[in-house]
Amino acid sequence: MLVDLHTHSTASDGTQPPAELVAEAAEVGLDVVAITDHDTTSGWGEASEAAVRAGVALVPGVEVSCQAGGISVHLLAYLHDPTWAGLVDELDRARASRRTRAARIVAKLAVDLPITFEDVLAATPEGATLGRPHIADALVARRLVGSRDEAFARFLHAGSPYYAVHYAPDAVRAVRLVRAAGGVPVMAHPFAGQRGYLVDDEVVAELAEAGLAGLEVNHPDHDEQARRRGLRLAAGLGLLVTGASDYHGSGKANRLGQCLTPASVLAAIEEQGHGTGVVRG
Ligand code: AMP
Ligand code: FE
Ligand code: FE
Ligand code: ZN
């Protein structure tokens, strides 16, 4: 059984609408796909209908932007109740902060480059969670760079002078909120070093203590060392081990189904998740 538990649509920074994403998942032969847009569940409805049409199972999810001591942590949440106020409030707050943060990044870029916040809004799908990839798309549209990758390498990476942060809840608190909403929290790409600073093992242990269910060990941005560290930590802390592509459509090189989750691990996630169910076609 082929299970990919981490993908993005135009509800955040993926390049395909939810229905197209799910249709492609079926086309490439996946049996199960999760939609995990950044800080929003707005793609769930469209994705669910498409899953039923395409005959692929859909795991509704979200990738919650969090931080631990100022270090960015991405928390995947599966099968939570999307109306649960405690979590909804945090996602709303992060999305709002992402807009003012994008405006701050653009203001810094505009000192050196012909780019405006209107360019960014024009490059952002209606209602999407605003992220640096949309600023990258605006830079591409202005022909200032050739790709999202080049935009990140030159202007948008976390060490860039143009960088700015946005509000993100504390990761321990987020783990508790996801559990309270009936969801299953899994730490996304925990050891992808090229993204910036990484949390220590102690932070992962704290998250496990708070209710973390698993670690996304098998991820395109993880090298052998990151995978070994993830497997060792997961074994020591009794955490599930997942794998997923973190597919973003044409916005990234990651291919759908590039990394996968074993059926037994999906079964454990489904067992623990009671905010909503897997949509089966
Ligand atoms: P943000 O959510 O605004 O902090 O931006 C982070 C997002 O940018 C990640 O979720 C990735 O999807 C995307 N990203 C990071 N690095 C790159 C890259 N080199 N090329 C394309 N997308 C990237
Ligand atoms: Fe992304
Ligand atoms: Fe992420
Ligand atoms: Zn992601």
PDB file of C-alpha atoms and ligand atoms in Angstrom:
ATOM      1  CA  MET A   1       0.000   0.000   0.000  1.00  0.00           C
ATOM      2  CA  LEU A   2       1.448   3.386  -1.033  1.00  0.00           C
ATOM      3  CA  VAL A   3       0.852   6.119   1.573  1.00  0.00           C
ATOM      4  CA  ASP A   4       2.140   9.718   1.258  1.00  0.00           C
ATOM      5  CA  LEU A   5       1.290  11.767   4.368  1.00  0.00           C
ATOM      6  CA  HIS A   6       2.555  15.279   3.550  1.00  0.00           C
ATOM      7  CA  THR A   7       1.524  17.421   0.554  1.00  0.00           C
ATOM      8  CA  HIS A   8       0.639  21.045  -0.181  1.00  0.00           C
ATOM      9  CA  SER A   9      -2.014  22.615  -2.421  1.00  0.00           C
ATOM     10  CA  THR A  10      -2.851  26.178  -3.458  1.00  0.00           C
ATOM     11  CA  ALA A  11      -4.545  26.511  -0.049  1.00  0.00           C
ATOM     12  CA  SER A  12      -0.959  27.233   1.038  1.00  0.00           C
ATOM     13  CA  ASP A  13       2.256  27.169  -1.016  1.00  0.00           C
ATOM     14  CA  GLY A  14       1.643  24.225  -3.343  1.00  0.00           C
ATOM     15  CA  THR A  15       1.002  24.996  -7.013  1.00  0.00           C
ATOM     16  CA  GLN A  16      -2.051  22.753  -7.628  1.00  0.00           C
ATOM     17  CA  PRO A  17      -5.617  23.220  -6.362  1.00  0.00           C
ATOM     18  CA  PRO A  18      -6.620  20.505  -3.838  1.00  0.00           C
ATOM     19  CA  ALA A  19      -8.711  18.550  -6.387  1.00  0.00           C
ATOM     20  CA  GLU A  20      -5.824  18.439  -8.885  1.00  0.00           C
ATOM     21  CA  LEU A  21      -3.379  17.373  -6.184  1.00  0.00           C
ATOM     22  CA  VAL A  22      -5.623  14.472  -5.147  1.00  0.00           C
ATOM     23  CA  ALA A  23      -6.287  13.466  -8.780  1.00  0.00           C
ATOM     24  CA  GLU A  24      -2.540  13.359  -9.411  1.00  0.00           C
ATOM     25  CA  ALA A  25      -2.027  11.255  -6.291  1.00  0.00           C
ATOM     26  CA  ALA A  26      -4.450   8.695  -7.740  1.00  0.00           C
ATOM     27  CA  GLU A  27      -2.778   8.890 -11.169  1.00  0.00           C
ATOM     28  CA  VAL A  28       0.700   8.155  -9.829  1.00  0.00           C
ATOM     29  CA  GLY A  29      -0.726   5.124  -8.004  1.00  0.00           C
ATOM     30  CA  LEU A  30      -0.903   6.257  -4.382  1.00  0.00           C
ATOM     31  CA  ASP A  31      -3.528   4.474  -2.267  1.00  0.00           C
ATOM     32  CA  VAL A  32      -3.552   7.109   0.472  1.00  0.00           C
ATOM     33  CA  VAL A  33      -2.591  10.800   0.415  1.00  0.00           C
ATOM     34  CA  ALA A  34      -2.723  13.427   3.156  1.00  0.00           C
ATOM     35  CA  ILE A  35      -3.353  17.105   2.453  1.00  0.00           C
ATOM     36  CA  THR A  36      -1.274  19.120   4.927  1.00  0.00           C
ATOM     37  CA  ASP A  37      -1.321  22.776   3.947  1.00  0.00           C
ATOM     38  CA  HIS A  38       0.484  25.300   6.139  1.00  0.00           C
ATOM     39  CA  ASP A  39      -1.763  26.649   8.905  1.00  0.00           C
ATOM     40  CA  THR A  40      -5.065  26.000   7.121  1.00  0.00           C
ATOM     41  CA  THR A  41      -7.664  23.296   6.551  1.00  0.00           C
ATOM     42  CA  SER A  42      -9.450  25.254   3.804  1.00  0.00           C
ATOM     43  CA  GLY A  43      -8.512  22.653   1.169  1.00  0.00           C
ATOM     44  CA  TRP A  44     -10.185  19.727   2.952  1.00  0.00           C
ATOM     45  CA  GLY A  45     -13.627  20.042   1.351  1.00  0.00           C
ATOM     46  CA  GLU A  46     -12.416  20.148  -2.252  1.00  0.00           C
ATOM     47  CA  ALA A  47      -9.802  17.447  -1.584  1.00  0.00           C
ATOM     48  CA  SER A  48     -12.382  15.126   0.014  1.00  0.00           C
ATOM     49  CA  GLU A  49     -14.744  15.351  -2.967  1.00  0.00           C
ATOM     50  CA  ALA A  50     -11.859  14.725  -5.350  1.00  0.00           C
ATOM     51  CA  ALA A  51     -10.710  11.711  -3.302  1.00  0.00           C
ATOM     52  CA  VAL A  52     -14.132  10.092  -3.545  1.00  0.00           C
ATOM     53  CA  ARG A  53     -14.181  10.725  -7.331  1.00  0.00           C
ATOM     54  CA  ALA A  54     -10.646   9.413  -7.864  1.00  0.00           C
ATOM     55  CA  GLY A  55     -10.931   6.401  -5.553  1.00  0.00           C
ATOM     56  CA  VAL A  56      -7.983   7.364  -3.370  1.00  0.00           C
ATOM     57  CA  ALA A  57      -8.117   7.614   0.430  1.00  0.00           C
ATOM     58  CA  LEU A  58      -7.568  11.103   1.870  1.00  0.00           C
ATOM     59  CA  VAL A  59      -6.127  11.820   5.310  1.00  0.00           C
ATOM     60  CA  PRO A  60      -7.177  15.367   6.271  1.00  0.00           C
ATOM     61  CA  GLY A  61      -4.300  17.204   7.932  1.00  0.00           C
ATOM     62  CA  VAL A  62      -2.515  20.484   8.465  1.00  0.00           C
ATOM     63  CA  GLU A  63       1.129  21.557   8.904  1.00  0.00           C
ATOM     64  CA  VAL A  64       1.144  23.804  11.958  1.00  0.00           C
ATOM     65  CA  SER A  65       3.921  26.427  12.061  1.00  0.00           C
ATOM     66  CA  CYS A  66       5.372  26.380  15.595  1.00  0.00           C
ATOM     67  CA  GLN A  67       8.568  27.322  17.388  1.00  0.00           C
ATOM     68  CA  ALA A  68      10.612  25.976  20.264  1.00  0.00           C
ATOM     69  CA  GLY A  69      12.838  28.572  21.880  1.00  0.00           C
ATOM     70  CA  GLY A  70      12.686  30.597  18.668  1.00  0.00           C
ATOM     71  CA  ILE A  71      13.652  27.646  16.444  1.00  0.00           C
ATOM     72  CA  SER A  72      11.079  26.896  13.750  1.00  0.00           C
ATOM     73  CA  VAL A  73       9.245  23.578  14.191  1.00  0.00           C
ATOM     74  CA  HIS A  74       6.664  22.228  11.747  1.00  0.00           C
ATOM     75  CA  LEU A  75       4.042  19.992  13.277  1.00  0.00           C
ATOM     76  CA  LEU A  76       1.873  17.803  11.080  1.00  0.00           C
ATOM     77  CA  ALA A  77      -1.573  17.181  12.559  1.00  0.00           C
ATOM     78  CA  TYR A  78      -3.780  14.419  11.197  1.00  0.00           C
ATOM     79  CA  LEU A  79      -7.484  13.747  11.661  1.00  0.00           C
ATOM     80  CA  HIS A  80      -8.186  16.579  14.123  1.00  0.00           C
ATOM     81  CA  ASP A  81     -11.525  18.360  14.429  1.00  0.00           C
ATOM     82  CA  PRO A  82     -11.074  21.389  12.098  1.00  0.00           C
ATOM     83  CA  THR A  83     -13.589  23.448  14.107  1.00  0.00           C
ATOM     84  CA  TRP A  84     -11.877  23.004  17.490  1.00  0.00           C
ATOM     85  CA  ALA A  85     -11.475  26.627  18.657  1.00  0.00           C
ATOM     86  CA  GLY A  86      -8.184  26.313  20.549  1.00  0.00           C
ATOM     87  CA  LEU A  87      -6.335  25.172  17.431  1.00  0.00           C
ATOM     88  CA  VAL A  88      -8.347  27.290  14.971  1.00  0.00           C
ATOM     89  CA  ASP A  89      -7.396  30.431  16.937  1.00  0.00           C
ATOM     90  CA  GLU A  90      -3.686  29.611  16.708  1.00  0.00           C
ATOM     91  CA  LEU A  91      -3.866  28.888  12.968  1.00  0.00           C
ATOM     92  CA  ASP A  92      -5.792  32.135  12.379  1.00  0.00           C
ATOM     93  CA  ARG A  93      -3.208  34.071  14.359  1.00  0.00           C
ATOM     94  CA  ALA A  94      -0.297  32.509  12.455  1.00  0.00           C
ATOM     95  CA  ARG A  95      -1.942  33.198   9.085  1.00  0.00           C
ATOM     96  CA  ALA A  96      -2.612  36.837   9.984  1.00  0.00           C
ATOM     97  CA  SER A  97       0.971  37.257  11.191  1.00  0.00           C
ATOM     98  CA  ARG A  98       2.260  35.699   7.969  1.00  0.00           C
ATOM     99  CA  ARG A  99       0.702  38.600   6.034  1.00  0.00           C
ATOM    100  CA  THR A 100       2.363  41.367   8.045  1.00  0.00           C
ATOM    101  CA  ARG A 101       5.601  39.376   8.000  1.00  0.00           C
ATOM    102  CA  ALA A 102       5.462  39.056   4.190  1.00  0.00           C
ATOM    103  CA  ALA A 103       4.925  42.812   3.995  1.00  0.00           C
ATOM    104  CA  ARG A 104       8.032  43.320   6.181  1.00  0.00           C
ATOM    105  CA  ILE A 105      10.134  41.049   3.974  1.00  0.00           C
ATOM    106  CA  VAL A 106       8.892  42.824   0.846  1.00  0.00           C
ATOM    107  CA  ALA A 107       9.630  46.250   2.380  1.00  0.00           C
ATOM    108  CA  LYS A 108      13.243  45.151   2.905  1.00  0.00           C
ATOM    109  CA  LEU A 109      13.509  43.646  -0.577  1.00  0.00           C
ATOM    110  CA  ALA A 110      12.011  46.805  -2.104  1.00  0.00           C
ATOM    111  CA  VAL A 111      15.010  48.825  -0.942  1.00  0.00           C
ATOM    112  CA  ASP A 112      17.131  46.885  -3.457  1.00  0.00           C
ATOM    113  CA  LEU A 113      14.672  45.374  -5.939  1.00  0.00           C
ATOM    114  CA  PRO A 114      11.627  46.528  -7.960  1.00  0.00           C
ATOM    115  CA  ILE A 115       9.036  44.518  -6.004  1.00  0.00           C
ATOM    116  CA  THR A 116       5.832  45.506  -4.181  1.00  0.00           C
ATOM    117  CA  PHE A 117       3.429  43.796  -1.777  1.00  0.00           C
ATOM    118  CA  GLU A 118       0.807  44.049  -4.557  1.00  0.00           C
ATOM    119  CA  ASP A 119       3.100  41.875  -6.738  1.00  0.00           C
ATOM    120  CA  VAL A 120       3.101  39.279  -3.973  1.00  0.00           C
ATOM    121  CA  LEU A 121      -0.678  39.382  -3.569  1.00  0.00           C
ATOM    122  CA  ALA A 122      -1.021  38.975  -7.353  1.00  0.00           C
ATOM    123  CA  ALA A 123       1.200  35.869  -7.151  1.00  0.00           C
ATOM    124  CA  THR A 124      -0.817  34.370  -4.250  1.00  0.00           C
ATOM    125  CA  PRO A 125      -3.888  32.208  -4.924  1.00  0.00           C
ATOM    126  CA  GLU A 126      -7.090  33.580  -3.374  1.00  0.00           C
ATOM    127  CA  GLY A 127      -7.261  32.710   0.327  1.00  0.00           C
ATOM    128  CA  ALA A 128      -3.906  30.894   0.436  1.00  0.00           C
ATOM    129  CA  THR A 129      -1.754  30.907   3.566  1.00  0.00           C
ATOM    130  CA  LEU A 130       0.870  33.479   2.565  1.00  0.00           C
ATOM    131  CA  GLY A 131       4.443  32.215   2.591  1.00  0.00           C
ATOM    132  CA  ARG A 132       7.881  32.991   1.251  1.00  0.00           C
ATOM    133  CA  PRO A 133       7.181  30.815  -1.823  1.00  0.00           C
ATOM    134  CA  HIS A 134       4.615  33.432  -2.917  1.00  0.00           C
ATOM    135  CA  ILE A 135       7.222  36.175  -2.547  1.00  0.00           C
ATOM    136  CA  ALA A 136       9.484  33.915  -4.632  1.00  0.00           C
ATOM    137  CA  ASP A 137       6.751  33.636  -7.272  1.00  0.00           C
ATOM    138  CA  ALA A 138       6.452  37.436  -7.384  1.00  0.00           C
ATOM    139  CA  LEU A 139      10.246  37.696  -7.882  1.00  0.00           C
ATOM    140  CA  VAL A 140       9.969  35.141 -10.707  1.00  0.00           C
ATOM    141  CA  ALA A 141       7.064  37.082 -12.286  1.00  0.00           C
ATOM    142  CA  ARG A 142       9.260  40.225 -12.172  1.00  0.00           C
ATOM    143  CA  ARG A 143      12.051  38.178 -13.821  1.00  0.00           C
ATOM    144  CA  LEU A 144      14.372  38.987 -10.922  1.00  0.00           C
ATOM    145  CA  VAL A 145      15.028  35.245 -10.425  1.00  0.00           C
ATOM    146  CA  GLY A 146      14.342  32.156 -12.499  1.00  0.00           C
ATOM    147  CA  SER A 147      12.745  29.883  -9.874  1.00  0.00           C
ATOM    148  CA  ARG A 148      11.527  29.536  -6.291  1.00  0.00           C
ATOM    149  CA  ASP A 149      14.784  27.736  -5.526  1.00  0.00           C
ATOM    150  CA  GLU A 150      16.885  30.632  -6.786  1.00  0.00           C
ATOM    151  CA  ALA A 151      14.708  33.124  -4.866  1.00  0.00           C
ATOM    152  CA  PHE A 152      15.316  31.192  -1.630  1.00  0.00           C
ATOM    153  CA  ALA A 153      19.027  30.754  -2.269  1.00  0.00           C
ATOM    154  CA  ARG A 154      19.568  34.464  -2.993  1.00  0.00           C
ATOM    155  CA  PHE A 155      16.956  36.394  -0.995  1.00  0.00           C
ATOM    156  CA  LEU A 156      14.519  34.395   1.123  1.00  0.00           C
ATOM    157  CA  HIS A 157      16.503  31.868   3.197  1.00  0.00           C
ATOM    158  CA  ALA A 158      16.382  32.156   6.987  1.00  0.00           C
ATOM    159  CA  GLY A 159      19.871  33.698   7.181  1.00  0.00           C
ATOM    160  CA  SER A 160      19.124  36.407   4.616  1.00  0.00           C
ATOM    161  CA  PRO A 161      19.151  40.102   5.645  1.00  0.00           C
ATOM    162  CA  TYR A 162      15.691  40.318   4.063  1.00  0.00           C
ATOM    163  CA  TYR A 163      14.291  37.602   6.355  1.00  0.00           C
ATOM    164  CA  ALA A 164      11.604  38.246   8.967  1.00  0.00           C
ATOM    165  CA  VAL A 165       9.746  35.927  11.351  1.00  0.00           C
ATOM    166  CA  HIS A 166       6.020  35.501  11.924  1.00  0.00           C
ATOM    167  CA  TYR A 167       4.053  34.535  15.034  1.00  0.00           C
ATOM    168  CA  ALA A 168       4.042  30.805  15.673  1.00  0.00           C
ATOM    169  CA  PRO A 169       2.778  29.028  18.792  1.00  0.00           C
ATOM    170  CA  ASP A 170       5.109  27.168  21.123  1.00  0.00           C
ATOM    171  CA  ALA A 171       5.507  23.606  19.849  1.00  0.00           C
ATOM    172  CA  VAL A 172       4.657  21.912  23.177  1.00  0.00           C
ATOM    173  CA  ARG A 173       1.459  23.933  23.372  1.00  0.00           C
ATOM    174  CA  ALA A 174       0.658  23.071  19.732  1.00  0.00           C
ATOM    175  CA  VAL A 175       1.116  19.332  20.389  1.00  0.00           C
ATOM    176  CA  ARG A 176      -1.364  19.582  23.285  1.00  0.00           C
ATOM    177  CA  LEU A 177      -3.832  21.585  21.157  1.00  0.00           C
ATOM    178  CA  VAL A 178      -3.698  19.026  18.335  1.00  0.00           C
ATOM    179  CA  ARG A 179      -4.363  16.183  20.803  1.00  0.00           C
ATOM    180  CA  ALA A 180      -7.183  18.159  22.439  1.00  0.00           C
ATOM    181  CA  ALA A 181      -8.717  18.562  18.959  1.00  0.00           C
ATOM    182  CA  GLY A 182      -8.632  14.780  18.546  1.00  0.00           C
ATOM    183  CA  GLY A 183      -5.692  14.934  16.145  1.00  0.00           C
ATOM    184  CA  VAL A 184      -2.431  13.024  15.814  1.00  0.00           C
ATOM    185  CA  PRO A 185       0.683  15.245  15.965  1.00  0.00           C
ATOM    186  CA  VAL A 186       3.792  14.235  14.004  1.00  0.00           C
ATOM    187  CA  MET A 187       6.928  16.374  13.830  1.00  0.00           C
ATOM    188  CA  ALA A 188       7.634  17.244  10.159  1.00  0.00           C
ATOM    189  CA  HIS A 189      11.184  16.959   8.746  1.00  0.00           C
ATOM    190  CA  PRO A 190      12.709  17.276  12.247  1.00  0.00           C
ATOM    191  CA  PHE A 191      16.345  17.199  11.090  1.00  0.00           C
ATOM    192  CA  ALA A 192      16.322  19.013   7.749  1.00  0.00           C
ATOM    193  CA  GLY A 193      19.399  21.115   8.486  1.00  0.00           C
ATOM    194  CA  GLN A 194      19.289  23.288   5.359  1.00  0.00           C
ATOM    195  CA  ARG A 195      16.161  25.038   6.712  1.00  0.00           C
ATOM    196  CA  GLY A 196      17.944  26.765   9.577  1.00  0.00           C
ATOM    197  CA  TYR A 197      18.576  25.847  13.212  1.00  0.00           C
ATOM    198  CA  LEU A 198      17.495  22.417  14.446  1.00  0.00           C
ATOM    199  CA  VAL A 199      16.036  21.594  17.853  1.00  0.00           C
ATOM    200  CA  ASP A 200      17.997  19.425  20.318  1.00  0.00           C
ATOM    201  CA  ASP A 201      17.001  15.865  21.183  1.00  0.00           C
ATOM    202  CA  GLU A 202      15.718  17.179  24.547  1.00  0.00           C
ATOM    203  CA  VAL A 203      13.096  19.288  22.763  1.00  0.00           C
ATOM    204  CA  VAL A 204      11.856  16.222  20.860  1.00  0.00           C
ATOM    205  CA  ALA A 205      11.673  14.388  24.204  1.00  0.00           C
ATOM    206  CA  GLU A 206       9.618  17.250  25.657  1.00  0.00           C
ATOM    207  CA  LEU A 207       7.245  17.108  22.685  1.00  0.00           C
ATOM    208  CA  ALA A 208       6.924  13.341  23.137  1.00  0.00           C
ATOM    209  CA  GLU A 209       6.094  13.928  26.792  1.00  0.00           C
ATOM    210  CA  ALA A 210       3.383  16.403  25.702  1.00  0.00           C
ATOM    211  CA  GLY A 211       1.768  13.867  23.358  1.00  0.00           C
ATOM    212  CA  LEU A 212       3.730  13.818  20.108  1.00  0.00           C
ATOM    213  CA  ALA A 213       2.810  10.666  18.164  1.00  0.00           C
ATOM    214  CA  GLY A 214       5.577  10.401  15.614  1.00  0.00           C
ATOM    215  CA  LEU A 215       8.562  11.689  13.673  1.00  0.00           C
ATOM    216  CA  GLU A 216       8.645  12.199   9.913  1.00  0.00           C
ATOM    217  CA  VAL A 217      11.975  10.464   9.457  1.00  0.00           C
ATOM    218  CA  ASN A 218      11.731   9.528   5.798  1.00  0.00           C
ATOM    219  CA  HIS A 219      11.696  12.957   4.106  1.00  0.00           C
ATOM    220  CA  PRO A 220      13.443  14.218   0.933  1.00  0.00           C
ATOM    221  CA  ASP A 221      15.400  16.827   2.947  1.00  0.00           C
ATOM    222  CA  HIS A 222      16.843  14.199   5.331  1.00  0.00           C
ATOM    223  CA  ASP A 223      20.269  12.750   4.632  1.00  0.00           C
ATOM    224  CA  GLU A 224      21.449   9.424   6.065  1.00  0.00           C
ATOM    225  CA  GLN A 225      22.633  11.042   9.290  1.00  0.00           C
ATOM    226  CA  ALA A 226      19.270  12.776   9.833  1.00  0.00           C
ATOM    227  CA  ARG A 227      17.439   9.493   9.226  1.00  0.00           C
ATOM    228  CA  ARG A 228      19.647   7.620  11.683  1.00  0.00           C
ATOM    229  CA  ARG A 229      19.112  10.293  14.319  1.00  0.00           C
ATOM    230  CA  GLY A 230      15.348  10.199  13.735  1.00  0.00           C
ATOM    231  CA  LEU A 231      15.149   6.417  13.972  1.00  0.00           C
ATOM    232  CA  ARG A 232      17.222   6.357  17.152  1.00  0.00           C
ATOM    233  CA  LEU A 233      15.111   9.079  18.813  1.00  0.00           C
ATOM    234  CA  ALA A 234      11.820   7.500  17.719  1.00  0.00           C
ATOM    235  CA  ALA A 235      12.872   4.120  19.098  1.00  0.00           C
ATOM    236  CA  GLY A 236      14.006   5.669  22.393  1.00  0.00           C
ATOM    237  CA  LEU A 237      10.851   7.722  22.844  1.00  0.00           C
ATOM    238  CA  GLY A 238       8.355   5.168  21.529  1.00  0.00           C
ATOM    239  CA  LEU A 239       7.303   7.348  18.573  1.00  0.00           C
ATOM    240  CA  LEU A 240       5.864   6.279  15.218  1.00  0.00           C
ATOM    241  CA  VAL A 241       8.101   6.702  12.162  1.00  0.00           C
ATOM    242  CA  THR A 242       6.446   8.218   9.097  1.00  0.00           C
ATOM    243  CA  GLY A 243       7.637   9.090   5.602  1.00  0.00           C
ATOM    244  CA  ALA A 244       6.269  11.564   3.063  1.00  0.00           C
ATOM    245  CA  SER A 245       7.192  13.631   0.036  1.00  0.00           C
ATOM    246  CA  ASP A 246       6.290  17.184   1.203  1.00  0.00           C
ATOM    247  CA  TYR A 247       5.119  17.655  -2.377  1.00  0.00           C
ATOM    248  CA  HIS A 248       4.531  21.283  -3.461  1.00  0.00           C
ATOM    249  CA  GLY A 249       3.549  20.730  -7.137  1.00  0.00           C
ATOM    250  CA  SER A 250       5.951  22.467  -9.507  1.00  0.00           C
ATOM    251  CA  GLY A 251       7.188  24.712  -6.672  1.00  0.00           C
ATOM    252  CA  LYS A 252       9.785  22.195  -5.507  1.00  0.00           C
ATOM    253  CA  ALA A 253      11.662  19.197  -6.918  1.00  0.00           C
ATOM    254  CA  ASN A 254       9.943  16.767  -4.478  1.00  0.00           C
ATOM    255  CA  ARG A 255       7.857  14.149  -6.311  1.00  0.00           C
ATOM    256  CA  LEU A 256       4.539  12.739  -5.026  1.00  0.00           C
ATOM    257  CA  GLY A 257       5.212   9.387  -3.343  1.00  0.00           C
ATOM    258  CA  GLN A 258       8.971  10.042  -3.172  1.00  0.00           C
ATOM    259  CA  CYS A 259       8.938   8.968   0.492  1.00  0.00           C
ATOM    260  CA  LEU A 260       6.250   6.752   2.008  1.00  0.00           C
ATOM    261  CA  THR A 261       4.663   5.636   5.299  1.00  0.00           C
ATOM    262  CA  PRO A 262       4.102   1.926   6.062  1.00  0.00           C
ATOM    263  CA  ALA A 263       0.461   0.774   6.195  1.00  0.00           C
ATOM    264  CA  SER A 264       0.892  -0.315   9.827  1.00  0.00           C
ATOM    265  CA  VAL A 265       1.915   3.220  10.837  1.00  0.00           C
ATOM    266  CA  LEU A 266      -1.072   4.706   9.015  1.00  0.00           C
ATOM    267  CA  ALA A 267      -3.279   2.225  10.914  1.00  0.00           C
ATOM    268  CA  ALA A 268      -1.795   3.449  14.221  1.00  0.00           C
ATOM    269  CA  ILE A 269      -2.445   7.080  13.240  1.00  0.00           C
ATOM    270  CA  GLU A 270      -6.023   6.247  12.269  1.00  0.00           C
ATOM    271  CA  GLU A 271      -6.463   4.448  15.586  1.00  0.00           C
ATOM    272  CA  GLN A 272      -5.328   7.532  17.526  1.00  0.00           C
ATOM    273  CA  GLY A 273      -7.174  10.157  15.456  1.00  0.00           C
ATOM    274  CA  HIS A 274     -10.761  10.880  16.440  1.00  0.00           C
ATOM    275  CA  GLY A 275     -11.451  14.493  15.384  1.00  0.00           C
ATOM    276  CA  THR A 276     -12.422  13.406  11.883  1.00  0.00           C
ATOM    277  CA  GLY A 277     -12.028  10.301   9.717  1.00  0.00           C
ATOM    278  CA  VAL A 278     -10.041   9.192   6.676  1.00  0.00           C
ATOM    279  CA  VAL A 279     -12.091   9.909   3.531  1.00  0.00           C
ATOM    280  CA  ARG A 280     -12.295   6.701   1.511  1.00  0.00           C
ATOM    281  CA  GLY A 281     -13.270   6.759  -2.142  1.00  0.00           C
TER     282      GLY A 281
HETATM  283  P1  AMP B   1       7.437  30.134   5.084  1.00  0.00           P
HETATM  284  O1  AMP B   1       6.302  29.175   5.343  1.00  0.00           O
HETATM  285  O2  AMP B   1       6.956  31.440   4.599  1.00  0.00           O
HETATM  286  O3  AMP B   1       8.401  30.258   6.222  1.00  0.00           O
HETATM  287  O4  AMP B   1       8.273  29.493   3.882  1.00  0.00           O
HETATM  288  C1  AMP B   1       8.757  28.184   4.029  1.00  0.00           C
HETATM  289  C2  AMP B   1       8.307  27.341   2.849  1.00  0.00           C
HETATM  290  O5  AMP B   1       9.106  27.665   1.749  1.00  0.00           O
HETATM  291  C3  AMP B   1       8.490  25.851   3.065  1.00  0.00           C
HETATM  292  O6  AMP B   1       7.300  25.254   3.479  1.00  0.00           O
HETATM  293  C4  AMP B   1       8.843  25.340   1.699  1.00  0.00           C
HETATM  294  O7  AMP B   1       7.664  24.912   1.047  1.00  0.00           O
HETATM  295  C5  AMP B   1       9.314  26.535   0.929  1.00  0.00           C
HETATM  296  N1  AMP B   1      10.739  26.466   0.570  1.00  0.00           N
HETATM  297  C6  AMP B   1      11.799  26.503   1.403  1.00  0.00           C
HETATM  298  N2  AMP B   1      12.954  26.452   0.704  1.00  0.00           N
HETATM  299  C7  AMP B   1      12.604  26.365  -0.599  1.00  0.00           C
HETATM  300  C8  AMP B   1      13.339  26.260  -1.816  1.00  0.00           C
HETATM  301  N3  AMP B   1      14.672  26.275  -1.833  1.00  0.00           N
HETATM  302  N4  AMP B   1      12.649  26.184  -2.977  1.00  0.00           N
HETATM  303  C9  AMP B   1      11.301  26.199  -2.976  1.00  0.00           C
HETATM  304  N5  AMP B   1      10.557  26.298  -1.853  1.00  0.00           N
HETATM  305  C10 AMP B   1      11.199  26.376  -0.690  1.00  0.00           C
HETATM  306 FE    FE B   2       5.741  24.785   2.121  1.00  0.00          FE
HETATM  307 FE    FE B   3       7.429  22.022   6.587  1.00  0.00          FE
HETATM  308 ZN    ZN B   4       5.326  20.832   4.239  1.00  0.00          ZN
END
